[in-house]
XYZ file of C-alpha atoms in Angstrom:
554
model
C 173.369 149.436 259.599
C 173.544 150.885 262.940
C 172.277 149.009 266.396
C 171.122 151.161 268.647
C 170.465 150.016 272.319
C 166.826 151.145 273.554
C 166.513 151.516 277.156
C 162.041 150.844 277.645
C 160.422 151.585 280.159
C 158.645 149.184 282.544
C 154.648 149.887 283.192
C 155.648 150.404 286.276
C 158.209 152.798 286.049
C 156.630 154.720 283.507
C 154.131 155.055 285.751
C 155.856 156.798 288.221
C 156.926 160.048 286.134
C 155.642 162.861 284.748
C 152.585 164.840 287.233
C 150.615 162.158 287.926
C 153.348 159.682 288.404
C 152.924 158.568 292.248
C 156.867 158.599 293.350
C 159.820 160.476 291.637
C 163.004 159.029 290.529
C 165.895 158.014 292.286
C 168.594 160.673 292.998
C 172.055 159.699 294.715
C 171.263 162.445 297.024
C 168.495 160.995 298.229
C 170.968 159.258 300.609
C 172.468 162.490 302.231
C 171.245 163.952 304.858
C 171.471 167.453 304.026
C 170.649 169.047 300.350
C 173.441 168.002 298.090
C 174.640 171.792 297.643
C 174.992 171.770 301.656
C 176.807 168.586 301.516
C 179.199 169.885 298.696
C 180.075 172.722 301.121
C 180.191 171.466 304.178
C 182.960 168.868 302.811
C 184.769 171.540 300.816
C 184.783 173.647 304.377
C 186.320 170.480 306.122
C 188.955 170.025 303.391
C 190.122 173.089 303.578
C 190.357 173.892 306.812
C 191.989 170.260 307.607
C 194.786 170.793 304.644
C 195.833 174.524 306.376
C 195.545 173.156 309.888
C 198.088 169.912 309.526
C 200.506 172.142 307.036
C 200.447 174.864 309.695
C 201.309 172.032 312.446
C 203.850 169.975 310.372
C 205.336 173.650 309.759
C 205.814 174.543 313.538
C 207.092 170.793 314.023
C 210.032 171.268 311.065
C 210.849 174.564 313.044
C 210.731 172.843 316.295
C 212.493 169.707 315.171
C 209.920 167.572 316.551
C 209.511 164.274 314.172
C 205.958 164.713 311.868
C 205.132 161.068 312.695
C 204.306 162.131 316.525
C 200.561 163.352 316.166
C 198.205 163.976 318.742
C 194.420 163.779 318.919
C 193.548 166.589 317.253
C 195.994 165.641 314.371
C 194.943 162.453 313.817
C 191.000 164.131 313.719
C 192.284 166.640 310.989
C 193.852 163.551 309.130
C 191.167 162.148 309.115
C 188.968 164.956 307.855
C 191.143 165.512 305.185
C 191.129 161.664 304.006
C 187.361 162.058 304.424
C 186.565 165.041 302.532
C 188.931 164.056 299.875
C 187.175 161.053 299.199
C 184.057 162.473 299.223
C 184.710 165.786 296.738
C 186.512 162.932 294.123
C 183.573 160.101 294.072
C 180.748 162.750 294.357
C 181.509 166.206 293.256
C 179.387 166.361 290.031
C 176.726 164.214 291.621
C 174.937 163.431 288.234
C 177.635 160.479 287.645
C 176.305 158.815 290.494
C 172.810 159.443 289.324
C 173.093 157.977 286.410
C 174.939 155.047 287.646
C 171.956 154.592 290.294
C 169.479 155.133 287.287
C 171.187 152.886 285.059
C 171.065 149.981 288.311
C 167.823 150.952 288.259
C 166.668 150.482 284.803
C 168.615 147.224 284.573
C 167.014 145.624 287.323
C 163.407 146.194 285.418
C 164.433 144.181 282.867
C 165.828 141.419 285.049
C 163.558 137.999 285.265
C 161.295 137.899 288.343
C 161.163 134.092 288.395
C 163.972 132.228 288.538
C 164.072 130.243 285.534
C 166.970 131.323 283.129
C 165.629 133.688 280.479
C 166.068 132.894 276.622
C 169.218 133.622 275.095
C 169.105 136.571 272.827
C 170.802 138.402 270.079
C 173.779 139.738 271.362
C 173.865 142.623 268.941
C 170.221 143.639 270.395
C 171.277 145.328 274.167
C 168.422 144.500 276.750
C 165.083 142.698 275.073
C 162.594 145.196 274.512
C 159.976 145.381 276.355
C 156.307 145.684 274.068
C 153.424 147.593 275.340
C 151.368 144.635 275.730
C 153.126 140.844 276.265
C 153.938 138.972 273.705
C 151.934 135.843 273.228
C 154.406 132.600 274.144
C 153.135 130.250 271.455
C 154.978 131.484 268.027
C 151.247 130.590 265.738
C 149.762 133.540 267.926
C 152.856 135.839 266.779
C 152.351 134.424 263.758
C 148.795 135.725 263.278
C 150.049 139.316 264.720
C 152.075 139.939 262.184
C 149.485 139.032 259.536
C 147.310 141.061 261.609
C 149.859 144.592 261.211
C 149.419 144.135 264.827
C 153.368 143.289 264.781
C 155.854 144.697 262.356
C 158.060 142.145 261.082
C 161.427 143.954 261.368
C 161.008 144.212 265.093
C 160.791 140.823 266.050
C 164.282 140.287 266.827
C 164.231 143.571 269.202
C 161.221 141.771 270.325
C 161.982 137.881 270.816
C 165.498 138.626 271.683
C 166.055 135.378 269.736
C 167.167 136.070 266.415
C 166.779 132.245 265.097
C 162.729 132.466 266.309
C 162.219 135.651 264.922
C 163.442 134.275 261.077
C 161.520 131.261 261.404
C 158.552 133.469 262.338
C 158.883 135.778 259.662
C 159.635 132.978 257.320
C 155.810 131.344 257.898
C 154.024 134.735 257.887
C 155.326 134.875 254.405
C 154.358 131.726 253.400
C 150.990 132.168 253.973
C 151.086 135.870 252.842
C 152.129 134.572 249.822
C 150.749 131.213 249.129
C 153.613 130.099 248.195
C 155.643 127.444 250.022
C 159.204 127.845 250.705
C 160.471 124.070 251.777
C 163.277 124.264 250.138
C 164.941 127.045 251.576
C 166.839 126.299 254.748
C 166.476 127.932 258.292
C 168.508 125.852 260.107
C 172.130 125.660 260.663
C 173.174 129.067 260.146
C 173.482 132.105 262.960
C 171.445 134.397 262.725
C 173.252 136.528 265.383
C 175.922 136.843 262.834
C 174.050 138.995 260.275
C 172.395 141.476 262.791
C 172.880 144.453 262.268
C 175.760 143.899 259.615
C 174.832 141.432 256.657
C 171.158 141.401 255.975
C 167.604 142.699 257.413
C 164.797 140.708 257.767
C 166.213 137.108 257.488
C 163.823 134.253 256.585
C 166.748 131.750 255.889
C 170.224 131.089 253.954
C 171.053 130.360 249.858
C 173.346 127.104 249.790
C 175.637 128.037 246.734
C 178.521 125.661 246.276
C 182.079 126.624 247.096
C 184.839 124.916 244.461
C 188.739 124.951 244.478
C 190.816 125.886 241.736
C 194.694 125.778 242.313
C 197.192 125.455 243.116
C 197.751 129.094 241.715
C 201.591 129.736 242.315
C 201.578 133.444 242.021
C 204.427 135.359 243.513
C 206.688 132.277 244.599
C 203.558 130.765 246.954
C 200.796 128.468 246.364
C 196.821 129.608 246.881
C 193.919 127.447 246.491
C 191.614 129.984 244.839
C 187.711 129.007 246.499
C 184.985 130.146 243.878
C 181.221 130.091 244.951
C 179.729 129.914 241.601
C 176.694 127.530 240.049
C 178.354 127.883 236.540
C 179.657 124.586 235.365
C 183.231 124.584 233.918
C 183.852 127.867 235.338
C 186.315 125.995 238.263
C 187.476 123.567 236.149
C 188.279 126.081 233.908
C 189.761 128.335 235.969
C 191.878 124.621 237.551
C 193.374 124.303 233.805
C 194.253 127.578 234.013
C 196.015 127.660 237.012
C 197.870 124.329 236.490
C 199.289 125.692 233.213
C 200.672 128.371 235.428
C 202.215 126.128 237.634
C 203.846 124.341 235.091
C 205.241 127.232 233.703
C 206.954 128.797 236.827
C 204.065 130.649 237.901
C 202.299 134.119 238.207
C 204.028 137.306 239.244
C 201.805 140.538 240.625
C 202.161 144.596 241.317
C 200.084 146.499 243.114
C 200.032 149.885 241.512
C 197.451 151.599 243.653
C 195.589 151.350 246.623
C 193.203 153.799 247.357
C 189.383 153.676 248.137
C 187.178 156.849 246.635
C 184.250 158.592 247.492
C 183.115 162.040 245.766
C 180.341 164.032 247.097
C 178.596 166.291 245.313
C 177.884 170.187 246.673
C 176.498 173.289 244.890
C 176.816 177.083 244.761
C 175.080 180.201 244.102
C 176.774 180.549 240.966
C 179.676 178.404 238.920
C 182.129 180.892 239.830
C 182.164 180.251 243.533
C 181.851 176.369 242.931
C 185.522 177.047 240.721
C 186.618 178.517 243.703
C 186.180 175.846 245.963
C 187.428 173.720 243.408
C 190.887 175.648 243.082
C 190.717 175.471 247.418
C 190.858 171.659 247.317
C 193.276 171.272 244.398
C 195.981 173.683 246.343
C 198.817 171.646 247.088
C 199.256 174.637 250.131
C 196.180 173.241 251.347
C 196.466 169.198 251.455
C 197.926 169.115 254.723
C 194.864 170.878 256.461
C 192.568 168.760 254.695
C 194.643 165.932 255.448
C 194.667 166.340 259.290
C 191.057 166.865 259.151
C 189.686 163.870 257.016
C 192.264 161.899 259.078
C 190.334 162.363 262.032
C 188.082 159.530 261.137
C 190.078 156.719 261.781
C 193.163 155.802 262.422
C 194.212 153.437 259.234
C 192.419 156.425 256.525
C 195.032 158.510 255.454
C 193.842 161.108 253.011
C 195.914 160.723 249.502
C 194.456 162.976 247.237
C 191.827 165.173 245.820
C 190.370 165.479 242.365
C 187.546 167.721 241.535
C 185.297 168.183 238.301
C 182.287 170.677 237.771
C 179.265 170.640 235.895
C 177.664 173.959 235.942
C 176.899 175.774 239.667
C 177.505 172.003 241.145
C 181.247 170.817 241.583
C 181.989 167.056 242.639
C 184.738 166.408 244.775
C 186.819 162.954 244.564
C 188.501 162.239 248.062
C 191.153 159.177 247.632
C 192.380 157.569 250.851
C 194.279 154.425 252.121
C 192.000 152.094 254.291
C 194.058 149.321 255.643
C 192.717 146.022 255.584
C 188.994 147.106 255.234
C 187.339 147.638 251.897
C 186.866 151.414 253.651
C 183.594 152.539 252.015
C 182.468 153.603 255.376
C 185.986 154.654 256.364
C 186.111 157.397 253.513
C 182.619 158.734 254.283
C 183.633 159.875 257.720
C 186.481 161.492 256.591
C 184.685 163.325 253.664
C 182.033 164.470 256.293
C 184.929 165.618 258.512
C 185.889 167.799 255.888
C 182.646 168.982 254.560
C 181.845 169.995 257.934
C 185.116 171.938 257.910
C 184.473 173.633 254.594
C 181.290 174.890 255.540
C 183.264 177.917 257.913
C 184.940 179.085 254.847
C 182.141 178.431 252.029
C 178.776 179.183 253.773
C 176.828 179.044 250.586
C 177.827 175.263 250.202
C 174.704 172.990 249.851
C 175.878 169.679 250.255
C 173.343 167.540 247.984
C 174.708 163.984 248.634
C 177.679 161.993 250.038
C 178.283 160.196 246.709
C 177.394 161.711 243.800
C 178.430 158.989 241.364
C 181.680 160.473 240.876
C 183.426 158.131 243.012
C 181.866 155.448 241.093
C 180.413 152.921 243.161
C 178.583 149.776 241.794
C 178.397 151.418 238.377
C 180.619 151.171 235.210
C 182.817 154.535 235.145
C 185.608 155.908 233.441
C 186.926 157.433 236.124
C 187.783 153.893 237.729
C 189.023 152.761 234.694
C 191.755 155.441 234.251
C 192.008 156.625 237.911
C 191.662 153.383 239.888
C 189.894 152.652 242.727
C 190.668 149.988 245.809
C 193.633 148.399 244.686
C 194.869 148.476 241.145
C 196.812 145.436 240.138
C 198.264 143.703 237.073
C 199.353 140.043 236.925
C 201.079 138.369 234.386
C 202.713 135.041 233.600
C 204.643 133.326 230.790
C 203.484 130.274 229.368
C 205.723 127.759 227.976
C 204.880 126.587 224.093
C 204.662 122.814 225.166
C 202.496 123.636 228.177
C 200.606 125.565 225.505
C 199.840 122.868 223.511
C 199.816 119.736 226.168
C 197.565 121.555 228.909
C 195.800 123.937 227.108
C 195.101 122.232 223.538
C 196.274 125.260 221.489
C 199.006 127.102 220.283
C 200.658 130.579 220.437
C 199.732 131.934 217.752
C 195.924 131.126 217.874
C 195.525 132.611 221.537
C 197.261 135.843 220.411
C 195.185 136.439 217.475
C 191.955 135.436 219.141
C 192.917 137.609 222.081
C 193.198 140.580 219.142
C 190.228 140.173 217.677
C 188.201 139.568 220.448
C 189.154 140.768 223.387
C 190.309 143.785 222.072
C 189.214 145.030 218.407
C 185.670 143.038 219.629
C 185.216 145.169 222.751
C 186.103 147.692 220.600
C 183.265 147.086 218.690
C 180.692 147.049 221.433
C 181.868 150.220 223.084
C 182.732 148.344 225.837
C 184.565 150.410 229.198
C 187.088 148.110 231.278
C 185.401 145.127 229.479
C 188.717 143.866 227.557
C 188.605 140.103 228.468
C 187.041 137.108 227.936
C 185.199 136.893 231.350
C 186.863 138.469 234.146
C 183.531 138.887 235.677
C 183.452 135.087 236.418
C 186.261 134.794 238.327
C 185.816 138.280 240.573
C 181.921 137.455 241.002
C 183.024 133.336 242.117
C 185.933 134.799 244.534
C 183.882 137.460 245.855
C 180.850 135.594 247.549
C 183.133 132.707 248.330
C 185.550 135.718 250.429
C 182.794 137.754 251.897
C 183.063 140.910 249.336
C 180.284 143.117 248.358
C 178.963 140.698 245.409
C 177.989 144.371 243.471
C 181.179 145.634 243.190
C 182.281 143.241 241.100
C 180.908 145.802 237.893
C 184.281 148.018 238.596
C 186.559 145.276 240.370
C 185.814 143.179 236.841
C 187.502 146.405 234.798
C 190.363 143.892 233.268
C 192.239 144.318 229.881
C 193.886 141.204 229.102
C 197.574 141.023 227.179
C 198.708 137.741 224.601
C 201.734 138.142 222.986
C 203.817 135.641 221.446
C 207.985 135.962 223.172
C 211.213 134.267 222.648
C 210.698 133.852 219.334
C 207.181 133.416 219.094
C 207.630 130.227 221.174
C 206.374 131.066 224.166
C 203.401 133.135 225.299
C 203.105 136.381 227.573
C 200.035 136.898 228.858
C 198.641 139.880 231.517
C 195.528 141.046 233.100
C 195.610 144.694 234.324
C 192.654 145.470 236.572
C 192.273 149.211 238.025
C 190.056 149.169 240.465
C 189.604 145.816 242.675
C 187.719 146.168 245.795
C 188.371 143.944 248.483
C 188.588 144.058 251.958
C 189.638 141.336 255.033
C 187.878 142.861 257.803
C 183.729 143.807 257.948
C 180.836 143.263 255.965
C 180.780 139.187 255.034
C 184.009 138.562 255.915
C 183.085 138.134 259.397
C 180.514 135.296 258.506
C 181.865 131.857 259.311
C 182.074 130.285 256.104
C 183.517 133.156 254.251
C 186.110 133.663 257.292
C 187.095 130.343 256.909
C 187.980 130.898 252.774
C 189.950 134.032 254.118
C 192.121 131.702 256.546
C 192.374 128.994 253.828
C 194.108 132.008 251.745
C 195.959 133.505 254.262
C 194.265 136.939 254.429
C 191.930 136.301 257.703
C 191.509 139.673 259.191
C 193.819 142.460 259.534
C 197.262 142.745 259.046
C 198.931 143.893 262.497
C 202.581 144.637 261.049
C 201.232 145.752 258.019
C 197.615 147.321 257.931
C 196.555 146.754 254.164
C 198.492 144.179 253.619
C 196.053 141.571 253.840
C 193.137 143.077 251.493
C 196.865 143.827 249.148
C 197.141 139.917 249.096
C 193.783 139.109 248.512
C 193.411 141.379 245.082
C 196.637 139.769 243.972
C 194.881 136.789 244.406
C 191.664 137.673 242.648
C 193.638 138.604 239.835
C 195.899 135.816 239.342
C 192.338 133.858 239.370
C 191.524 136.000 236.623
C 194.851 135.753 234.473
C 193.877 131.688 234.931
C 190.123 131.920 234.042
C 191.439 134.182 231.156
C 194.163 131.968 229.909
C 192.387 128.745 230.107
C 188.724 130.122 228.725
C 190.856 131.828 225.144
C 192.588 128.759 224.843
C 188.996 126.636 224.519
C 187.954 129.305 222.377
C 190.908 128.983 220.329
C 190.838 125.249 219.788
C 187.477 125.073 219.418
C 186.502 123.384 222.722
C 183.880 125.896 224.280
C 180.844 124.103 223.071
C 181.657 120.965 224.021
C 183.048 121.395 227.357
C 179.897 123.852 228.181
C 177.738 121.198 226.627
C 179.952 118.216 228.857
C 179.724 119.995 232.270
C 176.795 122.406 232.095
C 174.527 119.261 231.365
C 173.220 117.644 234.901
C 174.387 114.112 234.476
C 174.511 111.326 236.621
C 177.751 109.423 235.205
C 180.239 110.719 237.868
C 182.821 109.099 235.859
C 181.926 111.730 232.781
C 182.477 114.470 235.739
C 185.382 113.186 237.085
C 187.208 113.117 233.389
């Protein structure tokens, strides 16, 4: 969501314009003495004729071999002149800068405090506190009653208070009492507001306390990650713990990235199908990647265009843009650059109606084949072998039980169902826990959690190979939640905080390894409870609320 600063005007200076108003505005030429166009010329005039009149004099001195430095009166006039005038055509020619400096002096000196105690500190996302038509009442029960009243609309009161913490707890006792209903046990205090403006969330009336639990050390890649999961699932960390200390004990978790590449396919239509299969063979054209490249490029400078993939259906043809977005998760990124090129397309194909931005070819938030087959974010698989007497000591099974299972569940079972990327055990768990912990969009976890999961039984049928594959993660480092404190902090605790400066990407990179070596845990330890029969009991053990913290602790 955008925040856009809203210069408002004063009673007093609205006052003053339009054909009533009793005094004009300001101009910077108001302190001239003569008409600005006179002034322009009359120091363009003394420019000139200074510049000819010391090169003609420093030209009769080279022929005369008399040293420049000796000047005489009228010299030291033209110098000065020319100093003068030069000064004077560089700070004020095109006079309107100056205006609007003065105006914008102006206009911040309205909203300045006429009595000298310090004003209330405001949202720093807001710009200068608007100013209402009518004063706001002090006492917040007044403000209160306006916006029961309609009097106040509730989404301006942070433009209005300038005090984004008031403005929630405001909004958060009209509804109360619109509702009846009382909301004690959601907290207001202790978070900042400021944070969310504009970024995170409208209309704020408090925060959700979810807890935040560690699984790990997951060794994946030769280093150790404490996975946080935000989750109010019980046994889903511990679970995911087991998991990950079966791992460890096995020599740990090795990664790929396949494919990194964020999507976003609008859709456009034509007169007639023909013309849309001409556009279609346009953006295909290997001849003519470079020119859409440089154009979609434009938009920033971490998206670099990858490819193009189009499909049709009928008169309409949808158009699947895939670009690299460094560190961000680069929804926002792509959608600039796909504008930069519709924009560009519309020369060459006037008859182009663009209908949307995304038309659910991309696929965003939804289950699609398309990410299942294509990718989209970062596509990663993860796999590990497990040792046959960490098999049976940790995880309470054997090999040849979690390979079966994994058969008949997680593959012939999904089978079954008709399921699309759902070829696990719960994926979902993991990418949903890591997600809000990390700051991600919560809602894509229906493509990140695309996962097939691999058993089979190696060296003999000792030991056990097991893999998750996952197409389409979607993770970023920078924007959106990760900027909140608590989810920044999670980021830091993994390593990933931010943007990579030597390596843009490489950050949100780590991070999906990350969120699918969680997985290939959750995976491995959840089939192997299944296997030996535990699932009920565990569920039943730490799903219960209990108050023998020894039963917990075990």
């Amino acid at each position: 969501m955008e925040v856009r600063r809203r210069h408002v005007q004063t009673p007093a200076n609205a006052a003053g314009k339009g054909s009533g108003g009793g005094h004009s505005k300001v101009q910077a030429s108001d302190a001239l003495p003569l008409p600005i166009r006179h002034t322009n010329l009359l120091f363009s005039a003394l420019f000139m004729a200074s510049l000819v009149y010391l090169m003609r004099r420093w030209r009769e001195k080279i022929r005369s071999s008399t040293p420049l430095h000796v000047v005489g009166l009228a010299e030291i006039l033209a110098i000065f002149g020319l100093i003068a005038s030069l000064i004077y055509l560089l700070s004020f020619f095109g006079i309107a800068f100056v205006q609007s400096v003065v105006s914008s002096n102006d206009e911040e000196e309205d909203f300045l405090p006429h009595s000298k105690t310090a004003a209330p500190s405001q949202c720093s996302l807001l710009g200068p506190t608007e100013v209402p038509s009518e004063k706001l009442p002090e006492e917040d029960e007044e403000i209160v009653s306006m916006v029961l009243g309609g009097k106040m609309p509730s989404y301006l009161l942070e433009s209005k208070l300038g005090d984004c913490r008031r403005a929630a707890g405001i909004r958060r006792v009209a509804l109360s009492r619109m509702t009846g209903r009382n909301l004690e046990g959601l907290p207001l205090d202790g978070f900042n507001y400021e944070s969310i403006l504009g970024q995170c969330c409208e209309l704020p009336i408090g925060y959700v306390q979810l807890p935040v639990g560690i699984a790990g050390p997951l060794v994946l890649d030769g280093r150790q990650y404490y996975v946080p999961m935000a989750t109010t699932e019980g046994c889903l960390v511990a679970s995911t713990n087991r998991g990950c200390k079966a791992i460890a004990e096995s020599g740990g978790a090795m990664s790929m990235v396949l494919r990194d590449g964020m999507t976003r396919a609008p859709a456009v239509r034509f007169p007639s199908a023909s013309r849309a299969a001409e556009l279609k063979a346009f953006m295909e054209s290997p001849e003519n990647f470079d020119t859409l490249s440089v154009i979609f490029n434009r938009s920033s400078r971490f998206a670099r265009l990858q490819g193009v993939h189009c499909a049709i259906a009928g008169r309409n043809l949808y158009v699947r843009f895939t670009c690299s977005t460094g560190d961000a998760m680069g929804m926002n990124m792509v959608s600039k650059g796909v504008q930069n090129v519709l924009d560009f397309l519309q020369n060459d194909f006037p008859d182009m109606d663009v209908i949307t931005i995304s038309g659910n070819f991309c696929s965003d938030k939804k289950p699609a084949a398309v990410n299942w087959i294509e990718g989209r974010g970062k596509s990663v698989v993860c796999e590990a072998v497990i040792k046959e007497e960490v098999v049976k000591r940790v995880l309470k099974t054997n090999v040849e039980s979690l390979v079966e299972l994994n058969t008949i569940k997680n593959l012939a079972g999904s089978a079954v169902a008709g399921s699309l990327g759902g070829f696990n055990a719960h994926a979902s768990n993991i990418v949903s826990a890591i997600f809000i912990a990390t700051g991600q969009d919560p809602a894509q976890n229906v493509e990140s959690s695309h996962c097939i999961t691999m058993l089979e039984a190696i060296n003999g049928g000792r030991d056990l190979h097991i893999s998750v594959t996952m197409p389409s993660i979607e993770v970023g480092t920078v924007g959106g939640g990760t900027q909140l404190a608590s989810q920044a902090a999670f980021l830091d605790l993994l390593g990933v905080k931010g943007s990579n400066v030597s390596t843009p990407g490489a950050n949100a990179r780590l991070l999906a390894t990350v969120v699918a070596g969680g997985v290939l845990a959750g995976e491995l330890s959840l089939l192997s409870a299944q296997a030996a029969g535990h699932l009920v009991k565990s569920h039943m053990k730490y799903n219960r609320s209990t108050k023998d913290i020894t039963k917990s602790a075990a």
